[in-house]
């Protein structure tokens, strides 16, 4: 096996690490939304699919309907998608500025193929 | 229908937009005459463009016409679950740009590659893999472009329809020209004259500016288009929310909505609104059916629905042309006078629709509860779950990784100057997508409380232009309608260039190596772009009717073909040529095979129709999993590539200035 560039190893490590935040977002959003948006509401018995239990005692106009900030989002959307979306923006900025670096660039000048 | 000031506003906005596009293309074209490598300038802008411009270009290319047509229609119809449907975009820039962007960019600088097949050819030392990759790109992107061309033509037709003189003078004159050119096969297409003219205008403008200005023109027009889209969305958000009384009021209103359905929302179908009574036990379904001449003009019966609840069946006697003999008003009156029906639901005629013939439904339509717009998985009018758990998982995977594996997006990453530019672009695109997609959900949920489905001229798909023309100032309406047109144009121009780069670079220049004539390369680059544009325009004259399926098929097919092979190829030194073949071919074959039932339906095969989705997961998920697994396994069992290739791709940089363009000169 030929000699491996340390810059490549670092690039590989920091790039493949991105699978982790993707997986966290996927698991959080889909699981939270399924538990609190697909199952936990006042659907009439058997309305949509057999996946959904009878929760006819649930109060659709009670406090949990909308998000705590008063932006009009259902709570399951607020915690399941909106909040992770905001966290992802912060994470992306931190990752791009402080985690990802320029190791591995061959110091080629701009427009090198001219 | 827009009034004249709105028509003039839309026309002026469109003219200003087209003038800007032409100016940018002319300015970009001047760079091609400068003394530098033509293919690098034409297909990558010489890799010296600013990071924010490339970032906006990347974002604009990812946003297609569907973002401003199909996506709003789905939000309007299915409500808050669409936030989860698009939720994967929270990590899309990280995955699509971060997963492979930096590495691909470094490799393209090191090897001189300007296309993805270029990189695969060098990595696996195989012209066969490069050829297969090029053909896959040409196949999938051409299929995708047909759908995009049709979208562009439809949007332009809507945009121009109310411009003074368009319907009265321009369309009739164009119709006469078509009639005098019988070899085009478009004579007697009077009902499609607007579409055909719009298609020609769209195709001509986008092909000419892409052909003339190359990558640089595409990027700068993308920047303009990205700004138009963002401004349009940010104007619309406060406008619609203020009119709707704020988002909390919107959600409350949707939650309290009784189960209802509107049947017939086009100019030919006269809309009737059905609203279920609060006392109705279980779901209520409605069906309009045509019956033979010996039956009453209107007959109503109520029977148990085969799945659950009650079905109200309205039988309508047909005339000789197989159209209902009763009017929509007579149907409504008949239901109002039917005691048993009255216990179940209320029927009313929608305003602004008229009193023509009622629509005929091919299957019973379910009255949808307002709460279904607040909670998942929402339901379709046929009573099926719209976004069940399996699809929720699939979409989270699909959006992120289809972007990461799409050569149309990956090639953008080759054009960045360095890793630093990619890092800043990830931030730019992340913020840009949040500013586009989150407001779109708010806007079109609020629109649901402001515009009734029965008022939409062509069903939910026309909600975007309807919102633009009804809720904002006439001049701004032009900008808002230009936004989806911009989205289509930016996607089309990028894909056109990717196809022509495959034709020129991968099928002509690289196989010939040093003997490839630079003047011939230049000529082929222009001709290739123009030829692809002509072929796609010809195909879009008679496009397939199931465009959404076509777009999903083409996007998932191209990404499944390239994702695993590119990922393993650039990060795993032990990946072999045989592993690359297994990975690419399996990804390609699984997506094509899973979508075969759609083609079979067109050929009239019984039982065909929807794509295969084993265990409720999209074919893209299966294709990527199998492609990745086969790439790993086959590489383990086969001989590795040459040490020279391993050193070039994974070794320390030797002498950057001399290695950077050595492949270019082969």
XYZ file of N, CA and C in Angstrom, chain B residues 312-548:
711
model
N -71.720 8.508 0.109
C -72.841 9.130 -0.590
C -72.542 9.067 -2.081
N -73.367 8.306 -2.796
C -73.109 8.127 -4.230
C -74.135 8.941 -5.025
N -73.626 9.838 -5.878
C -74.501 10.651 -6.717
C -74.423 10.087 -8.133
N -75.550 9.540 -8.611
C -75.562 8.991 -9.975
C -76.113 10.046 -10.929
N -75.406 10.272 -12.011
C -75.780 11.315 -12.968
C -75.995 10.680 -14.338
N -77.146 10.952 -14.932
C -77.415 10.388 -16.270
C -76.534 11.086 -17.301
N -75.946 10.303 -18.199
C -75.020 10.856 -19.202
C -75.752 11.182 -20.495
N -75.272 12.225 -21.216
C -75.832 12.514 -22.546
C -75.031 11.736 -23.607
N -75.285 12.054 -24.878
C -74.627 11.286 -25.943
C -73.115 11.467 -25.944
N -72.659 12.623 -25.453
C -71.206 12.862 -25.397
C -70.616 12.385 -24.082
N -71.391 11.578 -23.372
C -70.937 11.005 -22.106
C -70.600 12.083 -21.077
N -71.404 13.126 -21.050
C -71.266 14.159 -20.027
C -72.545 14.171 -19.201
N -72.469 14.575 -17.911
C -73.676 14.573 -17.089
C -74.726 15.525 -17.644
N -75.997 15.139 -17.544
C -77.060 15.991 -18.067
C -77.455 17.057 -17.042
N -77.217 16.784 -15.750
C -77.575 17.757 -14.717
C -76.451 18.777 -14.533
N -76.793 19.910 -13.920
C -75.767 20.908 -13.603
C -75.305 20.723 -12.164
N -74.209 21.409 -11.829
C -73.694 21.326 -10.460
C -74.740 21.858 -9.475
N -75.436 22.944 -9.865
C -76.458 23.504 -8.967
C -77.564 22.476 -8.693
N -77.966 21.745 -9.720
C -79.031 20.742 -9.537
C -78.573 19.615 -8.602
N -77.275 19.274 -8.665
C -76.757 18.252 -7.750
C -76.854 18.740 -6.312
N -76.430 19.997 -6.107
C -76.469 20.570 -4.756
C -77.913 20.600 -4.238
N -78.837 21.023 -5.072
C -80.254 21.110 -4.647
C -80.814 19.721 -4.342
N -80.432 18.742 -5.129
C -80.917 17.380 -4.891
C -80.440 16.853 -3.539
N -79.198 17.158 -3.203
C -78.659 16.700 -1.908
C -79.347 17.444 -0.763
N -79.609 18.747 -0.990
C -80.258 19.533 0.066
C -81.680 19.035 0.336
N -82.281 18.402 -0.672
C -83.656 17.914 -0.492
C -83.715 16.444 -0.090
N -82.568 15.829 0.095
C -82.530 14.409 0.423
C -82.386 14.266 1.944
N -83.388 13.799 2.650
C -83.366 13.812 4.126
C -82.193 13.005 4.702
N -81.961 11.830 4.133
C -80.899 10.993 4.698
C -79.517 11.623 4.463
N -79.339 12.220 3.272
C -78.061 12.882 2.978
C -77.839 14.048 3.931
N -78.906 14.747 4.264
C -78.791 15.918 5.145
C -78.283 15.561 6.531
N -78.545 14.334 6.959
C -78.031 13.929 8.274
C -76.525 13.699 8.224
N -76.036 13.492 7.011
C -74.626 13.122 6.846
C -73.737 14.327 6.518
N -74.189 15.151 5.561
C -73.325 16.257 5.090
C -74.146 17.388 4.486
N -73.451 18.496 4.227
C -74.042 19.644 3.544
C -73.304 19.829 2.213
N -74.055 20.235 1.195
C -73.422 20.502 -0.104
C -73.703 21.943 -0.497
N -72.710 22.594 -1.095
C -72.919 23.962 -1.581
C -72.086 24.179 -2.838
N -72.539 25.145 -3.642
C -71.834 25.438 -4.895
C -70.772 26.493 -4.616
N -69.548 26.274 -5.084
C -68.484 27.236 -4.819
C -68.705 28.515 -5.614
N -68.367 29.640 -4.980
C -68.479 30.929 -5.667
C -67.410 31.008 -6.766
N -67.634 31.879 -7.724
C -66.670 32.155 -8.819
C -66.449 30.962 -9.740
N -67.253 29.920 -9.596
C -67.017 28.736 -10.418
C -68.041 28.645 -11.547
N -69.257 29.091 -11.308
C -70.284 28.981 -12.331
C -71.186 27.796 -12.058
N -72.039 27.511 -13.001
C -73.033 26.467 -12.757
C -73.007 25.423 -13.860
N -71.851 25.040 -14.311
C -71.742 24.066 -15.400
C -71.955 22.639 -14.924
N -71.380 21.725 -15.651
C -71.585 20.308 -15.335
C -70.746 19.902 -14.124
N -71.275 19.053 -13.269
C -70.491 18.623 -12.099
C -69.355 17.686 -12.517
N -68.320 17.698 -11.707
C -67.180 16.825 -11.991
C -67.544 15.368 -11.740
N -66.899 14.468 -12.476
C -67.087 13.032 -12.256
C -65.850 12.514 -11.523
N -66.033 11.812 -10.426
C -64.885 11.275 -9.683
C -64.704 9.807 -10.031
N -63.483 9.436 -10.305
C -63.217 8.052 -10.716
C -63.237 7.111 -9.519
N -63.053 7.652 -8.316
C -63.094 6.827 -7.103
C -63.712 7.677 -6.003
N -64.268 7.081 -4.959
C -64.862 7.872 -3.875
C -63.824 8.807 -3.253
N -64.278 10.027 -2.924
C -63.410 11.037 -2.312
C -63.762 11.145 -0.836
N -62.727 11.184 0.005
C -62.965 11.226 1.449
C -63.024 12.671 1.933
N -63.987 12.979 2.788
C -64.057 14.316 3.377
C -62.988 14.408 4.477
N -62.077 15.365 4.328
C -60.892 15.412 5.184
C -61.110 16.357 6.354
N -60.788 15.872 7.567
C -60.947 16.632 8.795
C -59.906 17.745 8.877
N -60.276 18.887 9.457
C -59.322 19.987 9.619
C -58.110 19.589 10.442
N -58.320 18.727 11.453
C -57.188 18.312 12.293
C -56.132 17.554 11.492
N -56.543 16.974 10.374
C -55.564 16.264 9.542
C -54.526 17.215 8.969
N -54.807 18.529 8.958
C -53.816 19.487 8.480
C -52.838 19.867 9.588
N -53.187 19.545 10.823
C -52.287 19.883 11.934
C -51.429 18.705 12.342
N -51.890 17.506 12.064
C -51.163 16.325 12.522
C -50.802 15.417 11.348
N -49.824 14.564 11.614
C -49.448 13.580 10.607
C -50.333 12.365 10.725
N -50.274 11.483 9.761
C -49.529 11.588 8.504
C -50.308 12.286 7.406
N -51.445 12.931 7.741
C -52.379 13.512 6.771
C -52.904 12.394 5.862
N -53.959 12.682 5.155
C -54.496 11.639 4.269
C -54.781 12.198 2.892
N -54.776 11.321 1.936
C -55.095 11.717 0.569
C -56.607 11.639 0.391
N -57.072 12.173 -0.733
C -58.528 12.154 -0.953
C -59.039 10.738 -1.155
N -58.115 9.810 -1.438
C -58.558 8.423 -1.580
C -58.498 7.672 -0.249
N -58.196 8.412 0.846
C -58.244 7.805 2.172
C -56.973 7.121 2.617
N -55.904 7.234 1.821
C -54.626 6.619 2.200
C -53.800 7.601 3.030
N -52.915 7.044 3.915
C -52.009 7.909 4.661
C -51.083 8.615 3.677
N -50.923 9.944 3.800
C -50.119 10.705 2.841
C -48.615 10.536 3.111
N -48.209 10.641 4.383
C -46.776 10.594 4.706
C -46.560 9.653 5.888
N -46.768 8.359 5.661
C -46.631 7.404 6.766
C -45.177 7.279 7.227
N -44.993 6.517 8.292
C -43.679 6.425 8.931
C -42.571 6.020 7.948
N -42.849 5.004 7.119
C -41.830 4.520 6.174
C -41.385 5.620 5.224
N -42.346 6.399 4.739
C -41.981 7.485 3.823
C -41.268 8.611 4.556
N -41.638 8.833 5.834
C -40.960 9.876 6.615
C -39.467 9.548 6.735
N -39.172 8.284 7.002
C -37.766 7.856 7.081
C -37.108 7.981 5.700
N -37.817 7.487 4.685
C -37.257 7.510 3.317
C -36.927 8.924 2.874
N -37.841 9.871 3.146
C -37.619 11.238 2.682
C -36.449 11.886 3.404
N -36.274 11.556 4.683
C -35.138 12.125 5.399
C -33.823 11.656 4.765
N -33.822 10.401 4.325
C -32.632 9.874 3.653
C -32.537 10.455 2.237
N -33.667 10.454 1.544
C -33.685 10.817 0.126
C -33.196 12.250 -0.115
N -33.776 13.227 0.591
C -33.407 14.619 0.305
C -31.917 14.849 0.511
N -31.397 14.377 1.658
C -29.987 14.653 1.968
C -29.049 13.934 1.016
N -29.270 12.644 0.855
C -28.281 11.854 0.126
C -28.474 11.890 -1.387
N -29.692 12.221 -1.834
C -29.831 12.382 -3.282
C -29.059 13.625 -3.712
N -28.987 14.618 -2.841
C -28.170 15.801 -3.142
C -26.697 15.471 -3.107
N -26.318 14.631 -2.129
C -24.897 14.297 -1.975
C -24.375 13.471 -3.146
N -25.258 12.729 -3.822
C -24.788 11.852 -4.894
C -25.105 12.352 -6.292
N -25.698 13.529 -6.413
C -26.164 14.013 -7.725
C -25.027 14.720 -8.470
N -24.600 14.193 -9.633
C -23.491 14.833 -10.356
C -23.783 16.284 -10.727
N -25.072 16.630 -10.898
C -25.421 18.012 -11.214
C -25.057 18.960 -10.080
N -25.095 18.458 -8.853
C -24.721 19.292 -7.704
C -23.231 19.109 -7.384
N -22.751 17.866 -7.529
C -21.351 17.589 -7.190
C -20.387 18.403 -8.052
N -20.784 18.603 -9.318
C -19.862 19.304 -10.220
C -19.659 20.747 -9.766
N -20.659 21.310 -9.074
C -20.500 22.650 -8.497
C -19.320 22.680 -7.515
N -19.175 21.553 -6.788
C -18.154 21.519 -5.739
C -16.739 21.501 -6.326
N -16.632 21.030 -7.587
C -15.321 21.022 -8.239
C -14.869 22.435 -8.582
N -15.838 23.349 -8.678
C -15.513 24.688 -9.179
C -15.001 25.627 -8.094
N -15.117 25.234 -6.816
C -14.661 26.125 -5.748
C -13.142 26.277 -5.791
N -12.674 27.444 -5.351
C -11.228 27.693 -5.370
C -10.498 26.781 -4.386
N -11.084 26.608 -3.201
C -10.397 25.819 -2.164
C -11.399 25.431 -1.067
N -10.896 24.736 -0.049
C -11.757 24.253 1.035
C -12.372 25.402 1.822
N -11.631 26.484 1.958
C -12.143 27.618 2.723
C -13.440 28.135 2.088
N -13.466 28.221 0.761
C -14.675 28.689 0.085
C -15.846 27.734 0.314
N -15.548 26.428 0.340
C -16.618 25.454 0.582
C -17.179 25.633 1.993
N -16.287 25.881 2.967
C -16.752 26.043 4.354
C -17.727 27.214 4.456
N -17.358 28.347 3.858
C -18.247 29.510 3.929
C -19.537 29.280 3.136
N -19.430 28.487 2.082
C -20.634 28.201 1.290
C -21.619 27.335 2.056
N -21.121 26.408 2.871
C -22.026 25.588 3.679
C -22.875 26.490 4.569
N -22.244 27.497 5.154
C -22.992 28.433 6.016
C -24.022 29.200 5.188
N -23.596 29.706 4.035
C -24.504 30.491 3.189
C -25.724 29.663 2.774
N -25.478 28.446 2.303
C -26.592 27.619 1.804
C -27.506 27.190 2.949
N -26.924 26.891 4.125
C -27.747 26.500 5.274
C -28.738 27.607 5.623
N -28.240 28.837 5.698
C -29.121 29.963 6.050
C -30.120 30.225 4.913
N -29.652 30.116 3.686
C -30.532 30.380 2.535
C -31.717 29.404 2.509
N -31.430 28.118 2.697
C -32.516 27.129 2.664
C -33.523 27.362 3.794
N -33.021 27.740 4.983
C -33.943 28.018 6.093
C -34.837 29.199 5.749
N -34.279 30.194 5.056
C -35.065 31.378 4.702
C -36.042 31.106 3.564
N -35.838 30.054 2.826
C -36.764 29.720 1.732
C -37.828 28.725 2.219
N -37.399 27.604 2.781
C -38.344 26.510 3.023
C -39.256 26.749 4.229
N -38.720 27.304 5.332
C -39.576 27.509 6.508
C -40.676 28.534 6.199
N -40.343 29.698 5.608
C -41.422 30.634 5.259
C -42.444 30.045 4.284
N -41.981 29.193 3.339
C -42.945 28.622 2.382
C -44.028 27.827 3.111
N -43.642 27.087 4.161
C -44.637 26.317 4.910
C -45.646 27.265 5.573
N -45.139 28.333 6.204
C -46.026 29.299 6.859
C -46.964 29.952 5.832
N -46.392 30.370 4.699
C -47.165 31.121 3.694
C -48.343 30.301 3.176
N -48.078 29.048 2.819
C -49.138 28.301 2.136
C -50.102 27.619 3.101
N -49.708 27.520 4.383
C -50.704 27.132 5.388
C -51.666 28.291 5.608
N -51.107 29.502 5.703
C -51.956 30.683 5.878
C -52.852 30.870 4.653
N -52.302 30.565 3.471
C -53.095 30.716 2.247
C -54.327 29.818 2.271
N -54.227 28.702 2.966
C -55.358 27.787 3.055
C -56.574 28.459 3.701
N -56.298 29.377 4.636
C -57.417 30.044 5.308
C -57.894 31.265 4.528
N -57.137 31.671 3.499
C -57.505 32.871 2.740
C -58.128 32.551 1.386
N -57.699 31.442 0.801
C -58.186 31.084 -0.541
C -58.766 29.677 -0.485
N -60.015 29.564 -0.870
C -60.676 28.267 -0.826
C -60.245 27.410 -2.017
N -60.142 26.092 -1.820
C -59.747 25.232 -2.952
C -60.651 25.408 -4.165
N -61.901 25.713 -3.926
C -62.840 25.879 -5.042
C -62.560 27.102 -5.886
N -61.707 28.012 -5.394
C -61.395 29.226 -6.144
C -60.149 29.072 -7.009
N -59.489 27.926 -6.928
C -58.246 27.735 -7.687
C -58.571 27.263 -9.104
N -58.054 27.968 -10.117
C -58.439 27.626 -11.483
C -57.969 26.247 -11.940
N -56.831 25.783 -11.444
C -56.326 24.471 -11.882
C -55.981 23.606 -10.685
N -56.798 23.640 -9.660
C -56.523 22.827 -8.490
C -55.391 23.393 -7.646
N -54.906 22.575 -6.691
C -53.903 23.058 -5.735
C -52.605 23.492 -6.411
N -52.287 22.941 -7.599
C -51.040 23.313 -8.269
C -50.989 24.794 -8.623
N -52.130 25.455 -8.679
C -52.116 26.872 -9.056
C -52.179 27.782 -7.832
N -51.884 27.247 -6.644
C -51.975 28.092 -5.449
C -50.913 29.201 -5.461
N -49.700 28.914 -5.942
C -48.639 29.945 -5.934
C -49.021 31.161 -6.791
N -49.347 30.976 -8.086
C -49.731 32.167 -8.860
C -51.006 32.817 -8.338
N -51.921 32.008 -7.769
C -53.154 32.597 -7.246
C -52.855 33.489 -6.045
N -51.993 33.022 -5.154
C -51.601 33.839 -4.002
C -50.919 35.118 -4.487
N -49.998 34.953 -5.450
C -49.245 36.109 -5.934
C -50.154 37.146 -6.562
N -51.120 36.701 -7.330
C -51.952 37.667 -8.052
C -53.091 38.214 -7.207
N -53.476 37.493 -6.158
C -54.618 37.971 -5.363
C -54.218 38.730 -4.120
N -53.030 38.458 -3.580
C -52.735 38.991 -2.256
C -51.659 40.070 -2.225
N -50.983 40.341 -3.341
C -49.923 41.360 -3.287
C -50.115 42.405 -4.380
N -49.312 43.471 -4.306
C -49.380 44.567 -5.277
C -49.055 44.030 -6.682
N -49.704 44.602 -7.731
C -49.484 44.088 -9.089
C -48.026 43.994 -9.511
N -47.219 44.998 -9.163
C -45.818 44.944 -9.597
C -45.049 43.821 -8.889
N -45.378 43.632 -7.603
C -44.710 42.564 -6.866
C -45.173 41.190 -7.358
N -46.405 41.133 -7.864
C -46.919 39.853 -8.371
C -46.025 39.324 -9.476
N -45.530 40.244 -10.319
C -44.635 39.827 -11.399
C -43.374 39.177 -10.857
N -42.811 39.781 -9.800
C -41.587 39.224 -9.196
C -41.884 37.847 -8.595
N -43.035 37.745 -7.942
C -43.362 36.476 -7.289
C -43.579 35.361 -8.304
N -44.196 35.706 -9.436
C -44.412 34.655 -10.443
C -43.102 34.346 -11.161
N -42.187 35.339 -11.172
C -40.875 35.074 -11.787
C -40.039 34.131 -10.928
N -40.358 34.025 -9.624
C -39.561 33.174 -8.733
C -39.559 31.704 -9.171
N -40.730 31.090 -9.398
C -40.683 29.698 -9.863
C -40.034 29.556 -11.233
N -40.215 30.571 -12.087
C -39.582 30.522 -13.404
C -38.059 30.529 -13.247
N -37.590 31.357 -12.295
C -36.151 31.409 -12.002
C -35.653 30.060 -11.511
N -36.456 29.432 -10.644
C -36.054 28.146 -10.085
C -35.876 27.110 -11.194
N -36.806 27.094 -12.134
C -36.718 26.121 -13.232
C -35.511 26.439 -14.113
N -35.355 27.739 -14.427
C -34.254 28.143 -15.317
C -32.893 27.767 -14.734
N -32.700 28.003 -13.439
C -31.395 27.735 -12.843
C -31.093 26.240 -12.856
N -32.109 25.423 -12.593
C -31.902 23.977 -12.627
C -31.591 23.511 -14.050
N -32.365 24.022 -15.009
C -32.197 23.587 -16.397
C -30.817 23.962 -16.925
N -30.392 25.198 -16.687
C -29.106 25.636 -17.236
C -27.960 24.789 -16.668
N -28.054 24.476 -15.373
C -26.985 23.668 -14.762
C -26.954 22.262 -15.346
N -28.119 21.663 -15.473
C -28.180 20.290 -15.986
C -27.761 20.230 -17.457
N -28.121 21.268 -18.231
C -27.702 21.317 -19.643
C -26.185 21.265 -19.745
N -25.545 22.042 -18.885
C -24.089 22.108 -18.919
C -23.460 20.788 -18.473
N -24.075 20.130 -17.495
C -23.545 18.840 -17.032
C -23.630 17.808 -18.164
N -24.751 17.815 -18.894
C -24.894 16.853 -19.999
C -23.876 17.152 -21.091
N -23.747 18.425 -21.461
C -22.820 18.724 -22.561
C -21.375 18.485 -22.131
N -21.077 18.666 -20.831
C -19.709 18.370 -20.386
C -19.431 16.877 -20.489
N -20.464 16.062 -20.223
C -20.284 14.616 -20.376
C -20.041 14.255 -21.833
N -20.798 14.902 -22.731
C -20.641 14.620 -24.157
C -19.243 15.004 -24.637
N -18.810 16.201 -24.256
C -17.558 16.740 -24.790
C -16.337 16.165 -24.076
N -16.355 16.274 -22.751
C -15.179 15.890 -21.982
C -15.024 14.364 -21.895
N -16.145 13.699 -21.523
C -16.025 12.276 -21.205
C -16.144 11.372 -22.436
N -16.887 11.831 -23.442
C -17.065 10.970 -24.613
C -16.171 11.369 -25.791
N -15.573 12.578 -25.759
C -14.715 12.979 -26.875
C -13.280 13.290 -26.434
N -13.143 14.273 -25.534
C -11.794 14.762 -25.240
C -10.936 13.744 -24.508
N -11.439 13.135 -23.420
C -10.621 12.197 -22.648
C -10.275 10.930 -23.420
N -11.232 10.311 -24.153
C -10.841 9.124 -24.916
C -9.769 9.421 -25.960
N -9.804 10.638 -26.553
C -8.813 10.949 -27.583
C -7.489 11.424 -26.994
N -7.524 11.937 -25.762
C -6.300 12.385 -25.109
C -5.669 13.554 -25.838
N -4.351 13.497 -26.079
C -3.617 14.622 -26.650
C -4.087 14.956 -28.068
N -4.649 13.932 -28.766
C -5.010 14.196 -30.159
C -6.314 14.991 -30.283
N -6.991 15.257 -29.155
C -8.232 16.026 -29.226
C -7.904 17.470 -29.614
N -8.552 17.938 -30.647
C -8.299 19.275 -31.160
C -9.071 20.306 -30.320
N -8.334 21.334 -29.832
C -8.951 22.346 -28.957
C -10.099 23.070 -29.658
N -9.926 23.349 -30.964
C -11.009 24.044 -31.679
C -12.230 23.159 -31.807
N -11.973 21.851 -32.012
C -13.096 20.915 -32.094
C -13.800 20.811 -30.733
N -13.006 20.827 -29.643
C -13.594 20.778 -28.305
C -14.496 21.989 -28.089
N -14.004 23.164 -28.507
C -14.789 24.391 -28.362
C -16.098 24.277 -29.147
N -15.966 23.846 -30.408
C -17.153 23.729 -31.265
C -18.140 22.720 -30.689
N -17.612 21.580 -30.217
C -18.494 20.543 -29.671
C -19.180 21.006 -28.384
N -18.496 21.825 -27.604
C -19.100 22.324 -26.374
C -20.341 23.153 -26.698
N -20.194 24.072 -27.661
C -21.349 24.888 -28.057
C -22.433 24.012 -28.680
N -22.017 23.145 -29.625
C -22.999 22.311 -30.329
C -23.699 21.340 -29.374
N -22.904 20.764 -28.434
C -23.478 19.798 -27.497
C -24.581 20.420 -26.668
N -24.321 21.627 -26.132
C -25.336 22.308 -25.325
C -26.582 22.586 -26.161
N -26.346 23.102 -27.397
C -27.486 23.414 -28.263
C -28.264 22.179 -28.654
N -27.542 21.099 -28.954
C -28.200 19.860 -29.392
C -29.066 19.262 -28.269
N -28.509 19.238 -27.073
C -29.287 18.707 -25.945
C -30.548 19.547 -25.747
N -30.391 20.873 -25.843
C -31.547 21.759 -25.706
C -32.607 21.464 -26.758
N -32.166 21.236 -28.008
C -33.122 20.940 -29.088
C -33.859 19.625 -28.836
N -33.105 18.598 -28.452
C -33.716 17.277 -28.223
C -34.746 17.345 -27.092
N -34.366 18.015 -26.000
C -35.285 18.092 -24.867
C -36.530 18.907 -25.235
N -36.342 19.992 -26.007
C -37.502 20.786 -26.440
C -38.444 19.918 -27.264
N -37.878 19.149 -28.158
C -38.702 18.264 -28.992
C -39.471 17.262 -28.126
N -38.777 16.694 -27.125
C -39.457 15.722 -26.249
C -40.529 16.403 -25.403
N -40.287 17.658 -25.020
C -41.248 18.357 -24.158
C -42.485 18.819 -24.917
N -42.458 18.745 -26.264
C -43.668 19.082 -27.023
C -44.792 18.108 -26.694
N -44.427 16.862 -26.373
C -45.423 15.867 -25.997
C -44.918 15.123 -24.759
N -44.877 15.822 -23.620
C -44.254 15.222 -22.431
C -45.156 14.183 -21.797
N -44.587 13.277 -21.001
C -45.420 12.305 -20.296
C -46.302 13.005 -19.267
N -47.477 12.445 -18.953
C -48.411 13.133 -18.061
C -48.036 13.057 -16.587
N -47.173 12.122 -16.225
C -46.897 11.916 -14.784
C -45.557 12.555 -14.424
N -45.500 13.888 -14.471
C -44.224 14.581 -14.332
C -43.574 14.397 -12.962
N -44.388 14.405 -11.895
C -43.789 14.266 -10.572
C -43.063 12.930 -10.455
